[in-house]
PDB file of C-alpha atoms in Angstrom:
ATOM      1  CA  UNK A  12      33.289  29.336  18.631  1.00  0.00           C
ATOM      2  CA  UNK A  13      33.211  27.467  21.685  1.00  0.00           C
ATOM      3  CA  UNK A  14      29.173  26.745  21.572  1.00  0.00           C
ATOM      4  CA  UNK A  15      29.682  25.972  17.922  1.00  0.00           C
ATOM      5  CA  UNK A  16      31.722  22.742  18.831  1.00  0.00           C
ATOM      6  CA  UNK A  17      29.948  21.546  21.709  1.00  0.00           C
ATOM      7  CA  UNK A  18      26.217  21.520  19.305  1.00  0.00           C
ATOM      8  CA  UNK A  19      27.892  20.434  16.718  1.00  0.00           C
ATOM      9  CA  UNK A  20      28.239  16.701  18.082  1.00  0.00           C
ATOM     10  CA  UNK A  21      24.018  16.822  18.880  1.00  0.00           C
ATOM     11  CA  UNK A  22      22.957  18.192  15.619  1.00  0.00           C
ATOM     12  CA  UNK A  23      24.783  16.137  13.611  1.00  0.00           C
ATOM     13  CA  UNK A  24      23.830  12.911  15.961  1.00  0.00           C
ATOM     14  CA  UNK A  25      20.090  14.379  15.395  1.00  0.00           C
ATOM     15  CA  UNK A  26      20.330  15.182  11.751  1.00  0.00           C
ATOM     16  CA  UNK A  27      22.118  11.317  10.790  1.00  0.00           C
ATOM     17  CA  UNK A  28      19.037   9.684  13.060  1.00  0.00           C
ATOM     18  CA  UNK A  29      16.481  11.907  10.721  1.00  0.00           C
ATOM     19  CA  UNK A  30      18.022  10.151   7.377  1.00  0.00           C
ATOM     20  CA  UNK A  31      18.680   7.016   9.031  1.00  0.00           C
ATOM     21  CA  UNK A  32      14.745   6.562   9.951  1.00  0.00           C
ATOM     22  CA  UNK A  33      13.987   7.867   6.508  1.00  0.00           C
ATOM     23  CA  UNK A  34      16.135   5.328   4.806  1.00  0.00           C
ATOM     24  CA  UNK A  35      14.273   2.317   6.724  1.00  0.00           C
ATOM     25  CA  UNK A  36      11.370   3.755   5.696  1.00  0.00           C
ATOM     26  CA  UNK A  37      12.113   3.782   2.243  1.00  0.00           C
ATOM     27  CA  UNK A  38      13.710   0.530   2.443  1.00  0.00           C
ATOM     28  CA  UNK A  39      10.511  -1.239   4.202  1.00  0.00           C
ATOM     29  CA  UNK A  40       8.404   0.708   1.303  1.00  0.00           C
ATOM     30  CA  UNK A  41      10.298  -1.084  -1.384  1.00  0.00           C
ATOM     31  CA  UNK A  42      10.039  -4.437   0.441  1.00  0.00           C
ATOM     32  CA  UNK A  43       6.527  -4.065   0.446  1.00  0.00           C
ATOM     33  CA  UNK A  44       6.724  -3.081  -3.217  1.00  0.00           C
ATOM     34  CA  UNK A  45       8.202  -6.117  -4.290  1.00  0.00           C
ATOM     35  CA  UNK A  46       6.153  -8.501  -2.697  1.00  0.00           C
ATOM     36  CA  UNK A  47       3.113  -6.614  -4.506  1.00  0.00           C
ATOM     37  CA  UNK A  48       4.723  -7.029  -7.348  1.00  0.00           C
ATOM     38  CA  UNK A  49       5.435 -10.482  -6.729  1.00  0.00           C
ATOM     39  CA  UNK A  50       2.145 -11.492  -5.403  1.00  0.00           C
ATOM     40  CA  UNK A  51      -0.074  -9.894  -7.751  1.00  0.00           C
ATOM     41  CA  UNK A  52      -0.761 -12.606 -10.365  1.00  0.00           C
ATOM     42  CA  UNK A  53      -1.546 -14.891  -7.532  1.00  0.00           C
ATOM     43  CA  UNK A  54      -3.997 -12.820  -5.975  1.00  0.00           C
ATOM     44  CA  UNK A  55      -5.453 -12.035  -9.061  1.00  0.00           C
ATOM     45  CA  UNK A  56      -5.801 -15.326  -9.647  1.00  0.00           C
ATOM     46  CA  UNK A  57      -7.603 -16.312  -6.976  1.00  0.00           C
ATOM     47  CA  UNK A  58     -10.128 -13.002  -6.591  1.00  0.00           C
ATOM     48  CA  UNK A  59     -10.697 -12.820 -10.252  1.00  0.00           C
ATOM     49  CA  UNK A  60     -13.464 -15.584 -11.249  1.00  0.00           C
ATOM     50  CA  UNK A  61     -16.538 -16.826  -8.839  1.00  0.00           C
ATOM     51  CA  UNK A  62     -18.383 -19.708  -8.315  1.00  0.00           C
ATOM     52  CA  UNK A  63     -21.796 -19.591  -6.781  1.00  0.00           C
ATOM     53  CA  UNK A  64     -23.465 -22.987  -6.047  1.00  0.00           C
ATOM     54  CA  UNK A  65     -24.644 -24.712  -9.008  1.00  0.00           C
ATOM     55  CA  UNK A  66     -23.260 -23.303 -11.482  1.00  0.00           C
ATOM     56  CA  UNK A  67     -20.854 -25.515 -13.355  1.00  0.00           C
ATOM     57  CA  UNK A  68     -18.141 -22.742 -14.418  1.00  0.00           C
ATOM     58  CA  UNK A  69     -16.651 -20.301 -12.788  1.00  0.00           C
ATOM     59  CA  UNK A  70     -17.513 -16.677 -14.035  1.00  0.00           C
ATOM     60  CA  UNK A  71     -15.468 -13.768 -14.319  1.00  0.00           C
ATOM     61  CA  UNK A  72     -16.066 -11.225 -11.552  1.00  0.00           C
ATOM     62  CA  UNK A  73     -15.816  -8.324 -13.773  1.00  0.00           C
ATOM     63  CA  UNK A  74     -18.661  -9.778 -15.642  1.00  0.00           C
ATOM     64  CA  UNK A  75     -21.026  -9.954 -13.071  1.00  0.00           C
ATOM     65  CA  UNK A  76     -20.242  -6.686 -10.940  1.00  0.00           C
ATOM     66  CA  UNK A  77     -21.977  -3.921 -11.396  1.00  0.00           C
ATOM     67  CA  UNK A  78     -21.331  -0.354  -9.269  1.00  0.00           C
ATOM     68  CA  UNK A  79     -24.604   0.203  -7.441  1.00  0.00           C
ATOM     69  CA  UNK A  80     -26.759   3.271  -7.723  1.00  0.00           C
ATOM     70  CA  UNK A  81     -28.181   5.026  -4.572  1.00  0.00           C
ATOM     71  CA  UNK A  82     -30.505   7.581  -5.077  1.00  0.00           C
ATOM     72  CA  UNK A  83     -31.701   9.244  -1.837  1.00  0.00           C
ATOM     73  CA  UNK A  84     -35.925   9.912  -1.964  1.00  0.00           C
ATOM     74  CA  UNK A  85     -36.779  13.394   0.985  1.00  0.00           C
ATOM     75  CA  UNK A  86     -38.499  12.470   3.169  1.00  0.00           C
ATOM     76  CA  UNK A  87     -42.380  13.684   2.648  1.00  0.00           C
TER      77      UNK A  87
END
């Protein structure tokens, strides 16, 4: 009974310092979560159209991009 008592002060110090780093964890996760959230539009915004030099509109980048194709040739 006697070791029971004295580990039960350490384990319970080590088990609240476990859910106490977990919690700020979470917490910083949902910070980071909102200001996604919040920011999102704006970067949008800003990333979405392009304007190259001369031309007198912006265009949407979605309309220009296209997802490259690699083909690899052996060597001979």
């Amino acid at each position: 009974m006697e070791i029971k008592k004295i580990a039960e002060g350490p384990i319970k110090r080590s088990t609240n310092s476990v859910f106490e780093t977990l919690n700020k964890k979470t917490e910083s996760l949902d910070i980071l979560q909102k200001y996604k959230r919040a920011n999102e539009s704006l970067v949008r915004s800003n990333v979405e159209n392009v304007q190259i030099l001369g031309m007198t509109q912006p265009v949407k980048l979605e309309e220009i991009y296209s997802i490259p194709k690699v083909s690899v040739i052996p060597p001979f």
